[in-house]
PDB file of C-alpha atoms in Angstrom:
ATOM      1  CA  MET M   1      -6.221 -11.356   4.270  1.00 94.00           C
ATOM      2  CA  ASN M   2      -4.104  -9.568   6.802  1.00 97.00           C
ATOM      3  CA  ILE M   3      -0.539  -8.231   6.583  1.00 97.00           C
ATOM      4  CA  PHE M   4       0.243  -9.697   9.956  1.00 97.00           C
ATOM      5  CA  ASP M   5      -0.755 -13.246   9.018  1.00 96.00           C
ATOM      6  CA  SER M   6       1.941 -15.914   8.926  1.00 93.00           C
ATOM      7  CA  LEU M   7       4.828 -13.684   9.920  1.00 95.00           C
ATOM      8  CA  PRO M   8       8.043 -15.616   9.569  1.00 93.00           C
ATOM      9  CA  GLN M   9       9.480 -17.099  12.647  1.00 86.00           C
ATOM     10  CA  GLU M  10      12.946 -17.598  11.400  1.00 81.00           C
ATOM     11  CA  MET M  11      14.572 -14.502  10.136  1.00 86.00           C
ATOM     12  CA  THR M  12      17.886 -15.602   8.720  1.00 88.00           C
ATOM     13  CA  ALA M  13      16.998 -13.707   5.493  1.00 92.00           C
ATOM     14  CA  GLU M  14      14.399 -11.190   4.478  1.00 93.00           C
ATOM     15  CA  ASP M  15      10.979 -12.711   3.796  1.00 95.00           C
ATOM     16  CA  PHE M  16       9.059 -11.886   0.640  1.00 96.00           C
ATOM     17  CA  LEU M  17       5.309 -12.680   0.285  1.00 96.00           C
ATOM     18  CA  PRO M  18       3.466 -11.851  -2.900  1.00 97.00           C
ATOM     19  CA  LEU M  19       0.031 -10.440  -2.013  1.00 98.00           C
ATOM     20  CA  THR M  20      -1.474  -9.390  -5.367  1.00 97.00           C
ATOM     21  CA  THR M  21      -0.114  -9.595  -8.936  1.00 97.00           C
ATOM     22  CA  HIS M  22      -2.479  -8.160 -11.561  1.00 96.00           C
ATOM     23  CA  ALA M  23      -2.202  -6.322 -14.901  1.00 94.00           C
ATOM     24  CA  GLY M  24       1.486  -5.424 -14.429  1.00 94.00           C
ATOM     25  CA  VAL M  25       1.274  -4.336 -10.780  1.00 97.00           C
ATOM     26  CA  ARG M  26       2.857  -6.505  -8.125  1.00 98.00           C
ATOM     27  CA  ILE M  27       2.209  -5.938  -4.426  1.00 98.00           C
ATOM     28  CA  GLU M  28       4.240  -7.743  -1.834  1.00 98.00           C
ATOM     29  CA  ARG M  29       5.001  -7.880   1.881  1.00 98.00           C
ATOM     30  CA  ILE M  30       8.620  -7.800   2.923  1.00 97.00           C
ATOM     31  CA  VAL M  31       9.673  -8.636   6.462  1.00 98.00           C
ATOM     32  CA  SER M  32      13.104  -7.635   7.631  1.00 97.00           C
ATOM     33  CA  LYS M  33      14.870  -8.056  10.964  1.00 96.00           C
ATOM     34  CA  GLY M  34      18.331  -6.539  10.789  1.00 96.00           C
ATOM     35  CA  GLN M  35      18.958  -7.397   7.129  1.00 96.00           C
ATOM     36  CA  VAL M  36      20.548  -4.816   4.891  1.00 96.00           C
ATOM     37  CA  THR M  37      21.559  -4.707   1.244  1.00 95.00           C
ATOM     38  CA  PRO M  38      24.990  -6.435   0.953  1.00 94.00           C
ATOM     39  CA  GLU M  39      27.940  -4.075   0.982  1.00 93.00           C
ATOM     40  CA  GLY M  40      28.517  -2.425  -2.376  1.00 91.00           C
ATOM     41  CA  GLU M  41      25.213  -3.630  -3.919  1.00 96.00           C
ATOM     42  CA  TRP M  42      22.480  -1.343  -5.128  1.00 96.00           C
ATOM     43  CA  TYR M  43      18.972  -1.885  -6.277  1.00 96.00           C
ATOM     44  CA  ASP M  44      18.660  -0.459  -9.823  1.00 96.00           C
ATOM     45  CA  GLN M  45      15.193  -1.419 -10.990  1.00 95.00           C
ATOM     46  CA  ASP M  46      13.571  -1.123 -14.390  1.00 94.00           C
ATOM     47  CA  TRP M  47      10.214  -0.484 -12.665  1.00 96.00           C
ATOM     48  CA  ALA M  48       8.774   2.028 -10.220  1.00 97.00           C
ATOM     49  CA  GLU M  49       8.364   1.157  -6.566  1.00 98.00           C
ATOM     50  CA  TRP M  50       6.279   2.540  -3.737  1.00 98.00           C
ATOM     51  CA  VAL M  51       7.022   1.390  -0.244  1.00 98.00           C
ATOM     52  CA  TYR M  52       5.023   1.819   2.936  1.00 98.00           C
ATOM     53  CA  LEU M  53       6.365   0.968   6.343  1.00 98.00           C
ATOM     54  CA  VAL M  54       3.741  -0.901   8.368  1.00 98.00           C
ATOM     55  CA  GLU M  55       5.887  -1.271  11.461  1.00 98.00           C
ATOM     56  CA  GLY M  56       9.529  -1.312  12.538  1.00 98.00           C
ATOM     57  CA  GLY M  57      12.273   0.864  11.309  1.00 98.00           C
ATOM     58  CA  ALA M  58      14.625   1.156   8.287  1.00 98.00           C
ATOM     59  CA  THR M  59      17.049   3.527   6.675  1.00 98.00           C
ATOM     60  CA  LEU M  60      17.677   3.724   2.938  1.00 98.00           C
ATOM     61  CA  LEU M  61      20.383   5.392   0.937  1.00 97.00           C
ATOM     62  CA  LEU M  62      19.282   6.793  -2.371  1.00 97.00           C
ATOM     63  CA  GLU M  63      21.496   8.056  -5.245  1.00 95.00           C
ATOM     64  CA  GLY M  64      21.043  10.869  -7.758  1.00 88.00           C
ATOM     65  CA  PRO M  65      20.297  13.007  -5.799  1.00 90.00           C
ATOM     66  CA  ASP M  66      21.972  11.366  -2.800  1.00 93.00           C
ATOM     67  CA  GLU M  67      19.655  11.146   0.196  1.00 96.00           C
ATOM     68  CA  GLU M  68      19.400   9.132   3.392  1.00 97.00           C
ATOM     69  CA  VAL M  69      15.823   8.372   4.285  1.00 98.00           C
ATOM     70  CA  SER M  70      14.742   6.908   7.660  1.00 98.00           C
ATOM     71  CA  LEU M  71      11.403   5.204   7.731  1.00 98.00           C
ATOM     72  CA  GLY M  72       9.168   4.482  10.723  1.00 98.00           C
ATOM     73  CA  ALA M  73       5.607   3.222  11.028  1.00 98.00           C
ATOM     74  CA  GLY M  74       3.334   4.955   8.567  1.00 98.00           C
ATOM     75  CA  ASP M  75       6.147   6.388   6.364  1.00 98.00           C
ATOM     76  CA  TRP M  76       6.043   5.916   2.651  1.00 98.00           C
ATOM     77  CA  LEU M  77       8.530   6.459  -0.170  1.00 98.00           C
ATOM     78  CA  PHE M  78       8.258   6.604  -3.898  1.00 98.00           C
ATOM     79  CA  LEU M  79      11.229   5.287  -5.962  1.00 97.00           C
ATOM     80  CA  ALA M  80      11.152   5.994  -9.730  1.00 95.00           C
ATOM     81  CA  ALA M  81      12.698   3.361 -11.988  1.00 95.00           C
ATOM     82  CA  HIS M  82      16.492   3.450 -11.858  1.00 95.00           C
ATOM     83  CA  ARG M  83      16.620   5.551  -8.765  1.00 96.00           C
ATOM     84  CA  ARG M  84      19.448   3.524  -7.232  1.00 97.00           C
ATOM     85  CA  HIS M  85      18.944   2.643  -3.542  1.00 97.00           C
ATOM     86  CA  ARG M  86      20.112   0.349  -0.821  1.00 97.00           C
ATOM     87  CA  VAL M  87      18.820  -0.503   2.582  1.00 97.00           C
ATOM     88  CA  ILE M  88      21.593   0.391   5.115  1.00 97.00           C
ATOM     89  CA  TRP M  89      19.716  -0.363   8.327  1.00 98.00           C
ATOM     90  CA  THR M  90      16.703  -2.331   9.562  1.00 97.00           C
ATOM     91  CA  ASP M  91      15.807  -2.794  13.188  1.00 97.00           C
ATOM     92  CA  ALA M  92      17.456  -5.966  14.565  1.00 95.00           C
ATOM     93  CA  GLU M  93      15.347  -6.103  17.703  1.00 95.00           C
ATOM     94  CA  ARG M  94      11.957  -6.396  16.092  1.00 95.00           C
ATOM     95  CA  VAL M  95      10.447  -7.114  12.710  1.00 96.00           C
ATOM     96  CA  THR M  96      10.037  -4.406  10.091  1.00 98.00           C
ATOM     97  CA  ILE M  97       7.089  -5.004   7.810  1.00 98.00           C
ATOM     98  CA  TRP M  98       7.025  -3.279   4.426  1.00 98.00           C
ATOM     99  CA  LEU M  99       4.302  -3.082   1.846  1.00 98.00           C
ATOM    100  CA  ALA M 100       5.936  -2.680  -1.594  1.00 98.00           C
ATOM    101  CA  VAL M 101       4.069  -1.849  -4.838  1.00 98.00           C
ATOM    102  CA  HIS M 102       5.994  -2.394  -8.026  1.00 98.00           C
ATOM    103  CA  TRP M 103       4.842  -1.350 -11.563  1.00 97.00           C
ATOM    104  CA  PRO M 104       6.414  -0.766 -14.999  1.00 95.00           C
ATOM    105  CA  GLU M 105       7.207   2.760 -16.142  1.00 89.00           C
ATOM    106  CA  GLU M 106       6.979   2.096 -19.851  1.00 75.00           C
ATOM    107  CA  GLY M 107       4.303   0.845 -22.184  1.00 55.00           C
ATOM    108  CA  ARG M 108       1.618   2.791 -20.288  1.00 50.00           C
ATOM    109  CA  ALA M 109      -1.327   4.587 -21.700  1.00 43.00           C
TER     110      ALA M 109
ATOM    111  CA  MET O   1       6.057  11.453   4.311  1.00 94.00           C
ATOM    112  CA  ASN O   2       3.747   9.765   6.778  1.00 97.00           C
ATOM    113  CA  ILE O   3       0.209   8.389   6.390  1.00 97.00           C
ATOM    114  CA  PHE O   4      -0.708   9.910   9.748  1.00 97.00           C
ATOM    115  CA  ASP O   5       0.334  13.445   8.708  1.00 96.00           C
ATOM    116  CA  SER O   6      -2.361  16.136   8.464  1.00 93.00           C
ATOM    117  CA  LEU O   7      -5.305  13.912   9.387  1.00 94.00           C
ATOM    118  CA  PRO O   8      -8.535  15.826   8.804  1.00 93.00           C
ATOM    119  CA  GLN O   9     -10.016  17.409  11.887  1.00 86.00           C
ATOM    120  CA  GLU O  10     -13.485  17.881  10.497  1.00 82.00           C
ATOM    121  CA  MET O  11     -15.057  14.738   9.131  1.00 86.00           C
ATOM    122  CA  THR O  12     -18.289  15.765   7.512  1.00 88.00           C
ATOM    123  CA  ALA O  13     -17.268  13.808   4.450  1.00 92.00           C
ATOM    124  CA  GLU O  14     -14.584  11.307   3.555  1.00 94.00           C
ATOM    125  CA  ASP O  15     -11.147  12.771   2.994  1.00 95.00           C
ATOM    126  CA  PHE O  16      -9.080  11.879  -0.115  1.00 96.00           C
ATOM    127  CA  LEU O  17      -5.373  12.687  -0.266  1.00 96.00           C
ATOM    128  CA  PRO O  18      -3.324  11.766  -3.327  1.00 97.00           C
ATOM    129  CA  LEU O  19       0.083  10.385  -2.266  1.00 98.00           C
ATOM    130  CA  THR O  20       1.739   9.257  -5.503  1.00 97.00           C
ATOM    131  CA  THR O  21       0.533   9.325  -9.159  1.00 97.00           C
ATOM    132  CA  HIS O  22       3.015   7.907 -11.626  1.00 96.00           C
ATOM    133  CA  ALA O  23       2.921   5.936 -14.878  1.00 94.00           C
ATOM    134  CA  GLY O  24      -0.769   5.114 -14.603  1.00 94.00           C
ATOM    135  CA  VAL O  25      -0.747   4.155 -10.955  1.00 97.00           C
ATOM    136  CA  ARG O  26      -2.500   6.310  -8.378  1.00 98.00           C
ATOM    137  CA  ILE O  27      -1.990   5.820  -4.661  1.00 98.00           C
ATOM    138  CA  GLU O  28      -4.079   7.707  -2.158  1.00 98.00           C
ATOM    139  CA  ARG O  29      -5.068   7.901   1.464  1.00 98.00           C
ATOM    140  CA  ILE O  30      -8.682   7.872   2.337  1.00 97.00           C
ATOM    141  CA  VAL O  31      -9.956   8.721   5.803  1.00 98.00           C
ATOM    142  CA  SER O  32     -13.446   7.781   6.843  1.00 97.00           C
ATOM    143  CA  LYS O  33     -15.369   8.313  10.069  1.00 96.00           C
ATOM    144  CA  GLY O  34     -18.852   6.793   9.775  1.00 96.00           C
ATOM    145  CA  GLN O  35     -19.312   7.540   6.085  1.00 96.00           C
ATOM    146  CA  VAL O  36     -20.786   4.866   3.815  1.00 96.00           C
ATOM    147  CA  THR O  37     -21.597   4.726   0.124  1.00 95.00           C
ATOM    148  CA  PRO O  38     -24.995   6.419  -0.410  1.00 94.00           C
ATOM    149  CA  GLU O  39     -27.964   4.064  -0.363  1.00 93.00           C
ATOM    150  CA  GLY O  40     -28.388   2.359  -3.753  1.00 91.00           C
ATOM    151  CA  GLU O  41     -25.018   3.554  -5.183  1.00 96.00           C
ATOM    152  CA  TRP O  42     -22.224   1.238  -6.213  1.00 96.00           C
ATOM    153  CA  TYR O  43     -18.638   1.748  -7.235  1.00 96.00           C
ATOM    154  CA  ASP O  44     -18.182   0.267 -10.675  1.00 96.00           C
ATOM    155  CA  GLN O  45     -14.671   1.193 -11.739  1.00 95.00           C
ATOM    156  CA  ASP O  46     -12.832   0.784 -15.082  1.00 94.00           C
ATOM    157  CA  TRP O  47      -9.580   0.206 -13.082  1.00 96.00           C
ATOM    158  CA  ALA O  48      -8.275  -2.336 -10.562  1.00 97.00           C
ATOM    159  CA  GLU O  49      -8.025  -1.343  -6.910  1.00 98.00           C
ATOM    160  CA  TRP O  50      -6.146  -2.683  -3.949  1.00 98.00           C
ATOM    161  CA  VAL O  51      -6.963  -1.343  -0.539  1.00 98.00           C
ATOM    162  CA  TYR O  52      -5.171  -1.784   2.763  1.00 98.00           C
ATOM    163  CA  LEU O  53      -6.670  -0.767   6.044  1.00 98.00           C
ATOM    164  CA  VAL O  54      -4.174   1.098   8.156  1.00 98.00           C
ATOM    165  CA  GLU O  55      -6.446   1.541  11.158  1.00 98.00           C
ATOM    166  CA  GLY O  56     -10.090   1.594  12.063  1.00 98.00           C
ATOM    167  CA  GLY O  57     -12.807  -0.625  10.716  1.00 98.00           C
ATOM    168  CA  ALA O  58     -15.011  -0.967   7.653  1.00 98.00           C
ATOM    169  CA  THR O  59     -17.380  -3.336   5.923  1.00 98.00           C
ATOM    170  CA  LEU O  60     -17.790  -3.658   2.166  1.00 98.00           C
ATOM    171  CA  LEU O  61     -20.377  -5.382   0.152  1.00 97.00           C
ATOM    172  CA  LEU O  62     -19.176  -6.867  -3.110  1.00 97.00           C
ATOM    173  CA  GLU O  63     -21.202  -8.217  -6.070  1.00 95.00           C
ATOM    174  CA  GLY O  64     -20.652 -11.060  -8.443  1.00 88.00           C
ATOM    175  CA  PRO O  65     -19.993 -13.147  -6.442  1.00 89.00           C
ATOM    176  CA  ASP O  66     -21.816 -11.454  -3.587  1.00 93.00           C
ATOM    177  CA  GLU O  67     -19.638 -11.112  -0.510  1.00 96.00           C
ATOM    178  CA  GLU O  68     -19.505  -9.085   2.657  1.00 97.00           C
ATOM    179  CA  VAL O  69     -16.018  -8.235   3.746  1.00 98.00           C
ATOM    180  CA  SER O  70     -15.105  -6.758   7.144  1.00 98.00           C
ATOM    181  CA  LEU O  71     -11.723  -5.026   7.305  1.00 98.00           C
ATOM    182  CA  GLY O  72      -9.656  -4.184  10.345  1.00 98.00           C
ATOM    183  CA  ALA O  73      -6.148  -2.939  10.782  1.00 98.00           C
ATOM    184  CA  GLY O  74      -3.741  -4.715   8.435  1.00 98.00           C
ATOM    185  CA  ASP O  75      -6.437  -6.248   6.223  1.00 98.00           C
ATOM    186  CA  TRP O  76      -6.139  -5.828   2.502  1.00 98.00           C
ATOM    187  CA  LEU O  77      -8.524  -6.471  -0.427  1.00 98.00           C
ATOM    188  CA  PHE O  78      -8.036  -6.673  -4.117  1.00 98.00           C
ATOM    189  CA  LEU O  79     -10.914  -5.470  -6.389  1.00 97.00           C
ATOM    190  CA  ALA O  80     -10.686  -6.182 -10.144  1.00 95.00           C
ATOM    191  CA  ALA O  81     -12.078  -3.627 -12.503  1.00 95.00           C
ATOM    192  CA  HIS O  82     -15.938  -3.772 -12.543  1.00 95.00           C
ATOM    193  CA  ARG O  83     -16.161  -5.754  -9.371  1.00 96.00           C
ATOM    194  CA  ARG O  84     -19.109  -3.702  -8.068  1.00 97.00           C
ATOM    195  CA  HIS O  85     -18.768  -2.778  -4.436  1.00 97.00           C
ATOM    196  CA  ARG O  86     -20.033  -0.366  -1.800  1.00 97.00           C
ATOM    197  CA  VAL O  87     -18.897   0.514   1.685  1.00 97.00           C
ATOM    198  CA  ILE O  88     -21.775  -0.283   4.102  1.00 97.00           C
ATOM    199  CA  TRP O  89     -20.080   0.573   7.373  1.00 98.00           C
ATOM    200  CA  THR O  90     -17.146   2.467   8.729  1.00 97.00           C
ATOM    201  CA  ASP O  91     -16.444   3.069  12.365  1.00 97.00           C
ATOM    202  CA  ALA O  92     -18.130   6.302  13.554  1.00 95.00           C
ATOM    203  CA  GLU O  93     -16.177   6.475  16.844  1.00 95.00           C
ATOM    204  CA  ARG O  94     -12.673   6.763  15.377  1.00 95.00           C
ATOM    205  CA  VAL O  95     -11.010   7.433  11.998  1.00 96.00           C
ATOM    206  CA  THR O  96     -10.524   4.679   9.507  1.00 98.00           C
ATOM    207  CA  ILE O  97      -7.440   5.158   7.340  1.00 98.00           C
ATOM    208  CA  TRP O  98      -7.221   3.365   4.064  1.00 98.00           C
ATOM    209  CA  LEU O  99      -4.390   3.073   1.569  1.00 98.00           C
ATOM    210  CA  ALA O 100      -5.814   2.670  -1.937  1.00 98.00           C
ATOM    211  CA  VAL O 101      -3.833   1.712  -5.046  1.00 98.00           C
ATOM    212  CA  HIS O 102      -5.566   2.162  -8.365  1.00 98.00           C
ATOM    213  CA  TRP O 103      -4.327   1.085 -11.779  1.00 97.00           C
ATOM    214  CA  PRO O 104      -5.709   0.430 -15.290  1.00 95.00           C
ATOM    215  CA  GLU O 105      -6.450  -3.052 -16.354  1.00 89.00           C
ATOM    216  CA  GLU O 106      -6.052  -2.537 -20.015  1.00 75.00           C
ATOM    217  CA  GLY O 107      -3.150  -1.442 -22.291  1.00 55.00           C
ATOM    218  CA  ARG O 108      -0.608  -3.281 -20.221  1.00 50.00           C
ATOM    219  CA  ALA O 109       2.339  -5.163 -21.377  1.00 43.00           C
TER     220      ALA O 109
END
């Protein structure tokens, strides 16, 4: 299966496609085109996340410590659970394709 | 950090670079250039693996059920624990860059 398969044609919202879910780990493709996290909202997740930018461009704002991170093709970023973050920019001219790996931080051997 | 950073210049063997290890999950970059699994050897892992091919080309042989899988840029493959597999071809003319996610199958919530 290929990450570029069945890319969404209509991009009124971000597109989430589960790729693999197994033994607590969830891997998904996210496609953005200009979407950002709504004003004032933050992601504050109980699980760890690792994102890889396949193509496009995005900027995230992280809290604690505060940091602005710009991602281009090939960039990756690890987000521990409860590292609050929001997406403040994605390229509106072309699709941005993310690979996101999510896994629980607790209950691990 | 970028997947294309510090690509190995000498490729007498495959190159393994840990990217993130956290709460049981290990994510690494693998760079190949013509290397294959030695004749008669198989990977038989206690953990699950998910691989994504960033660029290049590779062919894997899987057992039970037997399957030959060719991977190009953007292709991904999930391998459950103990799904025996070997790499029977990687492009010798250019580097093949893999993203590999490894995680335990047992002891999960």
